[in-house]
Short mmCIF file of N, CA and C in Angstrom, two decimals:
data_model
loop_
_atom_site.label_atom_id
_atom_site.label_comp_id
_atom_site.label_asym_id
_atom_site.label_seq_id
_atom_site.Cartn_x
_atom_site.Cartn_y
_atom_site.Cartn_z
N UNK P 1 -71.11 -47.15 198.41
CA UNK P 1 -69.68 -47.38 198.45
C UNK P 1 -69.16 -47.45 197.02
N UNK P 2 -68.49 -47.01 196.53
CA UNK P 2 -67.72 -46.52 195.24
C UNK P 2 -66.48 -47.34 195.27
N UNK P 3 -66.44 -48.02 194.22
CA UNK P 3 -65.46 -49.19 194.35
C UNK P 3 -64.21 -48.56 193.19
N UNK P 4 -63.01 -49.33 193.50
CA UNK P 4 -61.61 -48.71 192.53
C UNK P 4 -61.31 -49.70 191.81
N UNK P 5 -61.16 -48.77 191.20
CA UNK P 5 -60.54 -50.06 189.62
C UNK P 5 -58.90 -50.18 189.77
N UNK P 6 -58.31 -51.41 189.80
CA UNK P 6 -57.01 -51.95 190.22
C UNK P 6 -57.08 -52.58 188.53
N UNK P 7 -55.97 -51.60 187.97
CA UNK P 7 -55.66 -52.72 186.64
C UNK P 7 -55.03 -54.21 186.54
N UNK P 8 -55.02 -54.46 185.75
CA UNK P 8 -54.44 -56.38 185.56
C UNK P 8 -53.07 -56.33 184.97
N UNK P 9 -52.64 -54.88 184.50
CA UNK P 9 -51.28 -55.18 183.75
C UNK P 9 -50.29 -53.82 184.91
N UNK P 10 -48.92 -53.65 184.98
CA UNK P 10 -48.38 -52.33 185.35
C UNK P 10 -48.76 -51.56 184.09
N UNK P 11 -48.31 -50.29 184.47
CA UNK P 11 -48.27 -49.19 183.74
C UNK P 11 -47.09 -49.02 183.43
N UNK P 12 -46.24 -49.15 183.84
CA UNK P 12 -44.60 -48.89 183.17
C UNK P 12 -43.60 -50.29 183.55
N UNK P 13 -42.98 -50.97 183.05
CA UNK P 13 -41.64 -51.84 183.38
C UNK P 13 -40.52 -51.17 183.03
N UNK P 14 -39.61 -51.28 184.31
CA UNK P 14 -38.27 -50.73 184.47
C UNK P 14 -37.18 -51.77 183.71
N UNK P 15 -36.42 -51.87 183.47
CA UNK P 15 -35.59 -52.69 183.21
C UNK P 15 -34.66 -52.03 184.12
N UNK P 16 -34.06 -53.91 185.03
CA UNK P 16 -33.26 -53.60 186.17
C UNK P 16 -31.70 -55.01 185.76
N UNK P 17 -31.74 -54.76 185.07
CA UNK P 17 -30.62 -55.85 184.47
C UNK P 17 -29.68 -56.50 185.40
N UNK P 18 -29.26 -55.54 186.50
CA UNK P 18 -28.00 -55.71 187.27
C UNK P 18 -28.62 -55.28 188.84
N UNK P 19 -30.11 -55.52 189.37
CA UNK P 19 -30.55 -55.63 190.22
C UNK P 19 -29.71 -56.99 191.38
N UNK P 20 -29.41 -56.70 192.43
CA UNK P 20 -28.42 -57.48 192.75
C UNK P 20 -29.49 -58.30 194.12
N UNK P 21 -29.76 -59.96 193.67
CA UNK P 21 -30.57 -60.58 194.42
C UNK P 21 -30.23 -61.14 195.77
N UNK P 22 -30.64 -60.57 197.02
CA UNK P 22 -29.94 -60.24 198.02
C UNK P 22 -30.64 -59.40 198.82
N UNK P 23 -31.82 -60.66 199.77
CA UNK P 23 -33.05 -60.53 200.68
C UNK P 23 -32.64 -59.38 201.71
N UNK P 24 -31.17 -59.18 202.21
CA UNK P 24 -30.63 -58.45 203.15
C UNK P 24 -30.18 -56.62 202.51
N UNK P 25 -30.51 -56.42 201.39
CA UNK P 25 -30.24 -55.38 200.88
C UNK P 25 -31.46 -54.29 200.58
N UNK P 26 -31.40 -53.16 200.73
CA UNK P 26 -32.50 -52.24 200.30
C UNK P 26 -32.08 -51.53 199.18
N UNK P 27 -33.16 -51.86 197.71
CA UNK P 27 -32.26 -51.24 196.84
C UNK P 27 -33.30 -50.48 196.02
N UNK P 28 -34.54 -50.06 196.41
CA UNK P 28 -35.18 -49.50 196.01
C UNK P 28 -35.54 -48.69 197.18
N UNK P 29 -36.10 -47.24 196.62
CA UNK P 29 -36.71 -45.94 197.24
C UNK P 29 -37.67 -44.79 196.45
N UNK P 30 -38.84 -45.03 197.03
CA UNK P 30 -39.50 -44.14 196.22
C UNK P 30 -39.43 -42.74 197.19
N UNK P 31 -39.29 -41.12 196.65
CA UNK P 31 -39.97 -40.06 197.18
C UNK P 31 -41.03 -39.98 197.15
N UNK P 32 -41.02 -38.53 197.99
CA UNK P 32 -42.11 -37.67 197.99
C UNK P 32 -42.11 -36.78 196.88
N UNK P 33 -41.43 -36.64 196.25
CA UNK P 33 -41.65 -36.03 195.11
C UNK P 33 -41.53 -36.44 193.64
N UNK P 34 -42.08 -37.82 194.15
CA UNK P 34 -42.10 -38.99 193.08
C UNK P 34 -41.02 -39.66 192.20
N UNK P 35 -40.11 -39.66 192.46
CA UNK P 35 -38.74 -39.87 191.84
C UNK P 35 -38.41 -41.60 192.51
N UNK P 36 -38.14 -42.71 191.94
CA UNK P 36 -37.80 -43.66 192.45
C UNK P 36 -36.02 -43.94 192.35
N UNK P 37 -35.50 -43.93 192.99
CA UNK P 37 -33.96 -44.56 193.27
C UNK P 37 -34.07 -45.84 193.38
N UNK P 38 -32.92 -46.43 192.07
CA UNK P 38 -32.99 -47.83 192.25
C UNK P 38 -31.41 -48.10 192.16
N UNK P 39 -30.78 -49.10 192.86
CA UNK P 39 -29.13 -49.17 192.69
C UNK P 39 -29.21 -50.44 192.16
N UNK P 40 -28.30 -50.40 191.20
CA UNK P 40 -27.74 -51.65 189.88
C UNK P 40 -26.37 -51.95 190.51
N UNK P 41 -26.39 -52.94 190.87
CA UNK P 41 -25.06 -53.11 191.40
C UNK P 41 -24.20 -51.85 192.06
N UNK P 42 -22.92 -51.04 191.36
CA UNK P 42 -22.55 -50.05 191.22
C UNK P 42 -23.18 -48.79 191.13
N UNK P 43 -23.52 -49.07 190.69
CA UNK P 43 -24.73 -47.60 190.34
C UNK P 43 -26.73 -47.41 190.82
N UNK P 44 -26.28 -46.34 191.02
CA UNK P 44 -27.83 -45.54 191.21
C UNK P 44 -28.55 -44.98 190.11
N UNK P 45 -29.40 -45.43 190.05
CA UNK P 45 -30.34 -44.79 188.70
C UNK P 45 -31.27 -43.78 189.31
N UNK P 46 -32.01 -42.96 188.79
CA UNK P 46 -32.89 -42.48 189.25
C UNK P 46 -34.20 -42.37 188.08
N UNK P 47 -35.18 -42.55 188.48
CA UNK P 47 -36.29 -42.56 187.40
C UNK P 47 -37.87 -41.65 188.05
N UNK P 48 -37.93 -40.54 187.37
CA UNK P 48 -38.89 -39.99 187.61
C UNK P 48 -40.08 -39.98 187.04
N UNK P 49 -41.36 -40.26 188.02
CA UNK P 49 -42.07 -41.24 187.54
C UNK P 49 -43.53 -39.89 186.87
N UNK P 50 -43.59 -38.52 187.14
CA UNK P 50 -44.12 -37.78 186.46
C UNK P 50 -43.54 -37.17 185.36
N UNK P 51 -42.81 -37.04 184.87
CA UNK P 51 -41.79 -37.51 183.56
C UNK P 51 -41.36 -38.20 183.07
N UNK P 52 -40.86 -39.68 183.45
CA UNK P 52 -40.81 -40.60 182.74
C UNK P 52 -39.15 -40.36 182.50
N UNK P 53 -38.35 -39.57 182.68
CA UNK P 53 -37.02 -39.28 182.90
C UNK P 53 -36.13 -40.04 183.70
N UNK P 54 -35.13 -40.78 183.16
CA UNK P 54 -34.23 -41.32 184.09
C UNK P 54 -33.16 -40.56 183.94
N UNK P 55 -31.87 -41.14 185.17
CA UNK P 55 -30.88 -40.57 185.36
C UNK P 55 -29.63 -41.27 185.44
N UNK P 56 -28.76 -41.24 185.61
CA UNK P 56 -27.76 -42.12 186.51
C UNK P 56 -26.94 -41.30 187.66
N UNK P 57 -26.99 -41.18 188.35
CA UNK P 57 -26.88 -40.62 190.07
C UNK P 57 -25.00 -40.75 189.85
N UNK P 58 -24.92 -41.93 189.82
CA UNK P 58 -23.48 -42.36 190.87
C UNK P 58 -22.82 -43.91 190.46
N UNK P 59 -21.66 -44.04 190.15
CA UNK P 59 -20.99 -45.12 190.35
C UNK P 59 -20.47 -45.41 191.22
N UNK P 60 -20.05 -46.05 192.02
CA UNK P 60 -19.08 -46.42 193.60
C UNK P 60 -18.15 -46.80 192.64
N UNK P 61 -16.74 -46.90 193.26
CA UNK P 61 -15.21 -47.39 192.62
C UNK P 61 -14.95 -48.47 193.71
N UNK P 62 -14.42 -49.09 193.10
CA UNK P 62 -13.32 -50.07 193.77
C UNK P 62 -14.19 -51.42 193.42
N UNK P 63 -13.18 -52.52 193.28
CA UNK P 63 -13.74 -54.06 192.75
C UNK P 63 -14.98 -54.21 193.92
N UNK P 64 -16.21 -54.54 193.79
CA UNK P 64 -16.95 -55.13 194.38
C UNK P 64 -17.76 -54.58 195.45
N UNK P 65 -17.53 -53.20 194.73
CA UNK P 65 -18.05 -52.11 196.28
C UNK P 65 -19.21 -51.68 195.44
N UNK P 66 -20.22 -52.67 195.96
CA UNK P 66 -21.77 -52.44 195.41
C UNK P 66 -22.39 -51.55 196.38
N UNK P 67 -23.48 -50.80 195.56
CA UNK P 67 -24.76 -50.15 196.84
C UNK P 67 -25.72 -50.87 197.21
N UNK P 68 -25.63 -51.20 198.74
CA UNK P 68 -26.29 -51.88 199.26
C UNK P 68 -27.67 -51.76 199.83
N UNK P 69 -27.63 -50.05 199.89
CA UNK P 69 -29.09 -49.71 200.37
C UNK P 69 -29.33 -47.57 199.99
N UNK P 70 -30.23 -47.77 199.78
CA UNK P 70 -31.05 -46.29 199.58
C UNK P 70 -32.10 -45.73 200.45
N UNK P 71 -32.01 -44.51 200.74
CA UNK P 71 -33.10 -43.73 201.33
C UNK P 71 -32.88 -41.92 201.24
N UNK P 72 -34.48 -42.12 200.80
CA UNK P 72 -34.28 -40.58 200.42
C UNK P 72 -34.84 -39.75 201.93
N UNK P 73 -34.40 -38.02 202.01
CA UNK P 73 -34.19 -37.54 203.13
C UNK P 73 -36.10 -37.46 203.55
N UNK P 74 -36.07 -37.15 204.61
CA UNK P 74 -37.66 -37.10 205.56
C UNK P 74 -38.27 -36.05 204.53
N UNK P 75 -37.94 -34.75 204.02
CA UNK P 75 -38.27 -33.58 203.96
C UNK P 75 -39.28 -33.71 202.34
N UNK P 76 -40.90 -33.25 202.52
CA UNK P 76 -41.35 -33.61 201.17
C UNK P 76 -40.48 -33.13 199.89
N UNK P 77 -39.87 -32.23 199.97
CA UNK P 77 -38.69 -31.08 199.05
C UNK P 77 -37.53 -31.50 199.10
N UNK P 78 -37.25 -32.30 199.76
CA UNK P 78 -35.57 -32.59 200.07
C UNK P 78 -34.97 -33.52 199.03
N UNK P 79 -33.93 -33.08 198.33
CA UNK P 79 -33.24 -33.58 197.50
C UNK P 79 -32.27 -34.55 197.80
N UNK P 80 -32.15 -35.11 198.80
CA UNK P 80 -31.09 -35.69 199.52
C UNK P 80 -31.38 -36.92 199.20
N UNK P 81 -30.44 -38.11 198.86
CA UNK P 81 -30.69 -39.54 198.65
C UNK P 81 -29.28 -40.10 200.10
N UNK P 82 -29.84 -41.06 200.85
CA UNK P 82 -28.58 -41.49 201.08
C UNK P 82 -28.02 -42.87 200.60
N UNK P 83 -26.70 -43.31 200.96
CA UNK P 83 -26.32 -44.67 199.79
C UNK P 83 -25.36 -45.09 200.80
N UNK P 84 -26.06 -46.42 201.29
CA UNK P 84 -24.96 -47.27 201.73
C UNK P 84 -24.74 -48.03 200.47
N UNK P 85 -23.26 -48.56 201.45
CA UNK P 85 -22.02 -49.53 200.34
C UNK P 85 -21.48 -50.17 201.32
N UNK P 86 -21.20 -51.60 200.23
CA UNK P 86 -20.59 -52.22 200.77
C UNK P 86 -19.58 -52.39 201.43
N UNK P 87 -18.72 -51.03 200.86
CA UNK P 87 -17.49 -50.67 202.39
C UNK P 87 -17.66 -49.61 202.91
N UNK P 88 -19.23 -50.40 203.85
CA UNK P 88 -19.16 -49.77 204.76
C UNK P 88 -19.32 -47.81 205.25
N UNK P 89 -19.62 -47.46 203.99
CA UNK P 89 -19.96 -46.17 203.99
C UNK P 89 -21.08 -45.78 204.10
N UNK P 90 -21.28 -44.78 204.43
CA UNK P 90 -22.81 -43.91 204.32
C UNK P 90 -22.70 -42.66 203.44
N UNK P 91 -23.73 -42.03 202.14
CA UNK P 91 -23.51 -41.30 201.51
C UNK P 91 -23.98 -40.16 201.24
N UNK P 92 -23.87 -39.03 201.06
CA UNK P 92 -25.39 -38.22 201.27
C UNK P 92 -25.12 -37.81 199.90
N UNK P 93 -26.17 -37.72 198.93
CA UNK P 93 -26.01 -37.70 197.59
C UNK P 93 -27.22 -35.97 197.45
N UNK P 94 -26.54 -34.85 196.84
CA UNK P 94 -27.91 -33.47 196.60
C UNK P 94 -27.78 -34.02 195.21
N UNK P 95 -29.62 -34.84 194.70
CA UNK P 95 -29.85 -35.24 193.79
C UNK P 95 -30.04 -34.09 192.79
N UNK P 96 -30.49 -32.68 192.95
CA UNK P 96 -30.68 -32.09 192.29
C UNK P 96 -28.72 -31.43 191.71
N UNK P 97 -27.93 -31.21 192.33
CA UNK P 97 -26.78 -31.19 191.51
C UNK P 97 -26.09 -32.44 191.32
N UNK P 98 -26.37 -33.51 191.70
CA UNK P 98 -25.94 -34.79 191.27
C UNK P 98 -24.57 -34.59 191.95
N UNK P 99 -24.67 -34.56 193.08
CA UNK P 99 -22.66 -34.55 194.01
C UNK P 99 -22.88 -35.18 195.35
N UNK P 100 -21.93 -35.94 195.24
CA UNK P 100 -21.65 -36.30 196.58
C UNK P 100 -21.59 -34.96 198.15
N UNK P 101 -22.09 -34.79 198.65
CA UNK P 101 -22.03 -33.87 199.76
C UNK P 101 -21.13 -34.66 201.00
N UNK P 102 -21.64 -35.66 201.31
CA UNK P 102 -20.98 -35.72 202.69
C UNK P 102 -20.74 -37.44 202.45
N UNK P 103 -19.68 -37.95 203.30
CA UNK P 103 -19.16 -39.42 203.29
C UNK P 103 -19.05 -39.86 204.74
N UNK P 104 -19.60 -40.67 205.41
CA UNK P 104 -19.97 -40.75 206.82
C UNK P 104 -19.62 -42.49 207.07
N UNK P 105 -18.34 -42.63 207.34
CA UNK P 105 -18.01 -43.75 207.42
C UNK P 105 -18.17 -44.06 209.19
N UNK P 106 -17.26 -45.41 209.57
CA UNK P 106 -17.88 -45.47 210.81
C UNK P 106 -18.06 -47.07 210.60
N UNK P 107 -18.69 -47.44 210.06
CA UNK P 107 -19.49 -49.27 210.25
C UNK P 107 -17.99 -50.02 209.89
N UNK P 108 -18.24 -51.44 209.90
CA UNK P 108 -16.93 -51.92 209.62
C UNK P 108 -17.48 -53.06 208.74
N UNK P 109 -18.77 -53.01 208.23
CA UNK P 109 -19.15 -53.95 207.06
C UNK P 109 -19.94 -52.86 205.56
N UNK P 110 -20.87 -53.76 205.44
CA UNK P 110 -21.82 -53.45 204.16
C UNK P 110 -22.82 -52.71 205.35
N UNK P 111 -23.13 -51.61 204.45
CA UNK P 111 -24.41 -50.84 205.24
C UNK P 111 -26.01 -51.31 204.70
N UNK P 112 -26.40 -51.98 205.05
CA UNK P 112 -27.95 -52.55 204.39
C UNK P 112 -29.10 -52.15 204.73
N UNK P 113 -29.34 -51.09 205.49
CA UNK P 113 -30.87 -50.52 206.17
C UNK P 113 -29.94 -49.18 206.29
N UNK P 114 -30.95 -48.01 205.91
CA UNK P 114 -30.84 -46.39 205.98
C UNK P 114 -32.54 -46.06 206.14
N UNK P 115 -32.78 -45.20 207.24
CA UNK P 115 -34.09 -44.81 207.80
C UNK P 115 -33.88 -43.33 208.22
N UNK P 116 -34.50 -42.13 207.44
CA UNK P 116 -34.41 -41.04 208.25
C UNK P 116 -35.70 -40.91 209.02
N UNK P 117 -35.10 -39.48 210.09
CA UNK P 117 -36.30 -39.16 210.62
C UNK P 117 -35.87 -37.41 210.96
N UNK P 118 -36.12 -36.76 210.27
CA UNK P 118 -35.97 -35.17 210.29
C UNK P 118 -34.71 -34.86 209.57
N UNK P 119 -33.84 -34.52 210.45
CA UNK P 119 -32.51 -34.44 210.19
C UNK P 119 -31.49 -35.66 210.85
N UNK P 120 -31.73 -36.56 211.07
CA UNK P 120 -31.40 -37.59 211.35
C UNK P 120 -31.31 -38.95 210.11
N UNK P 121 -30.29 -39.79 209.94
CA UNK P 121 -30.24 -40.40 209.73
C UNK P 121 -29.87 -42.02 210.40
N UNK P 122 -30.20 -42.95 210.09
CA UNK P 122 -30.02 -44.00 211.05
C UNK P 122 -29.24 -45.10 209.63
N UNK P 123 -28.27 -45.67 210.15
CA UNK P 123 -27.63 -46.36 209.34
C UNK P 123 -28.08 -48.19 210.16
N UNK P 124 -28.53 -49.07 209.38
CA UNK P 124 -27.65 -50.62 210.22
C UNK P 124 -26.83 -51.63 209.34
N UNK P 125 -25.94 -51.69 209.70
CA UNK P 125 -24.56 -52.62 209.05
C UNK P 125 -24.01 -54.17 209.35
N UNK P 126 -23.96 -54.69 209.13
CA UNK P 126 -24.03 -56.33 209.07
C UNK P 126 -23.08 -56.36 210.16
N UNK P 127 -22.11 -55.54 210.69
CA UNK P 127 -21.18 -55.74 211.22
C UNK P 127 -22.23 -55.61 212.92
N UNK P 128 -23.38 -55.57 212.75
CA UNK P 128 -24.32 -55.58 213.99
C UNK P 128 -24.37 -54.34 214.80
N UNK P 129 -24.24 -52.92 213.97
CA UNK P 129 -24.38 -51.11 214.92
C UNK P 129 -25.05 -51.05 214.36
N UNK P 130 -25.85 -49.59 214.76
CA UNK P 130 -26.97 -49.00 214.11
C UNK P 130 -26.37 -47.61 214.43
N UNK P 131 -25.55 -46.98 213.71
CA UNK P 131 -25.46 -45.59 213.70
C UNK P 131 -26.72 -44.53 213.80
N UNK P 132 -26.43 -43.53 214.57
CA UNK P 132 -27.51 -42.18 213.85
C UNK P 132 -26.92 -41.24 213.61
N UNK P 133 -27.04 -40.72 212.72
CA UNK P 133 -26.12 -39.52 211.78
C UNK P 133 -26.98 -38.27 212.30
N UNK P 134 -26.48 -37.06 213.12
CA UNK P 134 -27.17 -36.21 212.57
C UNK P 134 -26.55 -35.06 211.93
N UNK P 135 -27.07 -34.87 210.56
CA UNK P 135 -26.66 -34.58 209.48
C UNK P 135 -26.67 -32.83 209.79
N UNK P 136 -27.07 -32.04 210.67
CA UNK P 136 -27.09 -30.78 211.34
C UNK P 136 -25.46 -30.52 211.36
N UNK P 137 -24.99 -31.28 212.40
CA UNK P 137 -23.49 -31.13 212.47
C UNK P 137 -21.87 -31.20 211.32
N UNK P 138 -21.74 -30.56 211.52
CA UNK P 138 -20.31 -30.26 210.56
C UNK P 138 -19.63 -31.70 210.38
N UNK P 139 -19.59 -32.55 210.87
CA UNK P 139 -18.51 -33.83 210.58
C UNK P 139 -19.07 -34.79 211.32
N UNK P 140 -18.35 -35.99 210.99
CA UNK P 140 -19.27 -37.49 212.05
C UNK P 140 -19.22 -37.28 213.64
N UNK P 141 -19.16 -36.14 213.96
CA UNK P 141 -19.19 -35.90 215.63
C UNK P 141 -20.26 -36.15 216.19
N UNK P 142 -21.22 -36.19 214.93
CA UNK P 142 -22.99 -35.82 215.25
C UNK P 142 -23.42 -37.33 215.53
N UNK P 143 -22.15 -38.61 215.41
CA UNK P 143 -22.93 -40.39 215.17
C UNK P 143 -23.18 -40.71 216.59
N UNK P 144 -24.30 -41.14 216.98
CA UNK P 144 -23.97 -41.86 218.29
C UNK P 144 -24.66 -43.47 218.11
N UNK P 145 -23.55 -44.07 218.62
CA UNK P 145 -23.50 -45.24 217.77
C UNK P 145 -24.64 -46.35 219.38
#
């Protein structure tokens, strides 16, 4: 049996300055194609961890409209991040051109859990729904709540 060596120190520290402490929030996401999404209050960073490259994704506007949760799409290739906020939105972010694609409102609080599964997205919001997005369809026709 061939045993693994587990180091004693990390290999890299992030500095998360404006990490917002808040047991009910998801604010980290690692890919499949190794890229970690982390949201700072307002903003999304992105830090790629076979380059060592960060980014900054996205600011939200308006007083106090933090990102509350991240998840990147099912697909090992898929560039897609999504971003709940605190009002209540759902976001679909194409990380590789850095744009907002689609805005999928619907909840009537902070969105704090995002889970895909194919082309599906699943939103849950404090306001007690669990949306599923499917992101196939042209507009929020696709939610069944």
């Amino acid at each position: 049996r061939t045993m693994r060596f587990i180091p004693k120190s990390p290999d890299k520290i992030l500095d998360a300055p404006d990490l917002v402490d808040d047991y009910y929030l998801n604010l980290l996401d690692w890919s499949k194609s190794n890229i970690l999404a982390v949201a700072l209050r307002q903003c999304v960073f992105l830090w790629n961890a076979s380059t060592g490259a960060t980014q900054k994704l996205l600011e939200t506007t308006g007083q106090g409209n933090i990102v509350t949760s991240l998840a990147w799409g099912d697909e090992p290739t898929n560039n897609t991040l999504s971003v709940g906020t605190h009002s209540s939105e759902v976001q679909l972010w194409d990380v590789a051109a850095t744009k907002c694609v689609r805005v999928m409102p619907g909840h009537r609080a902070r969105v704090s859990s995002l889970s895909w599964n194919a082309q599906l997205v699943s939103s849950g919001s404090r306001d007690s729904t669990i949306h599923h997005h499917d992101v196939r369809v042209g507009s929020n026709d696709g939610v069944v709540a």
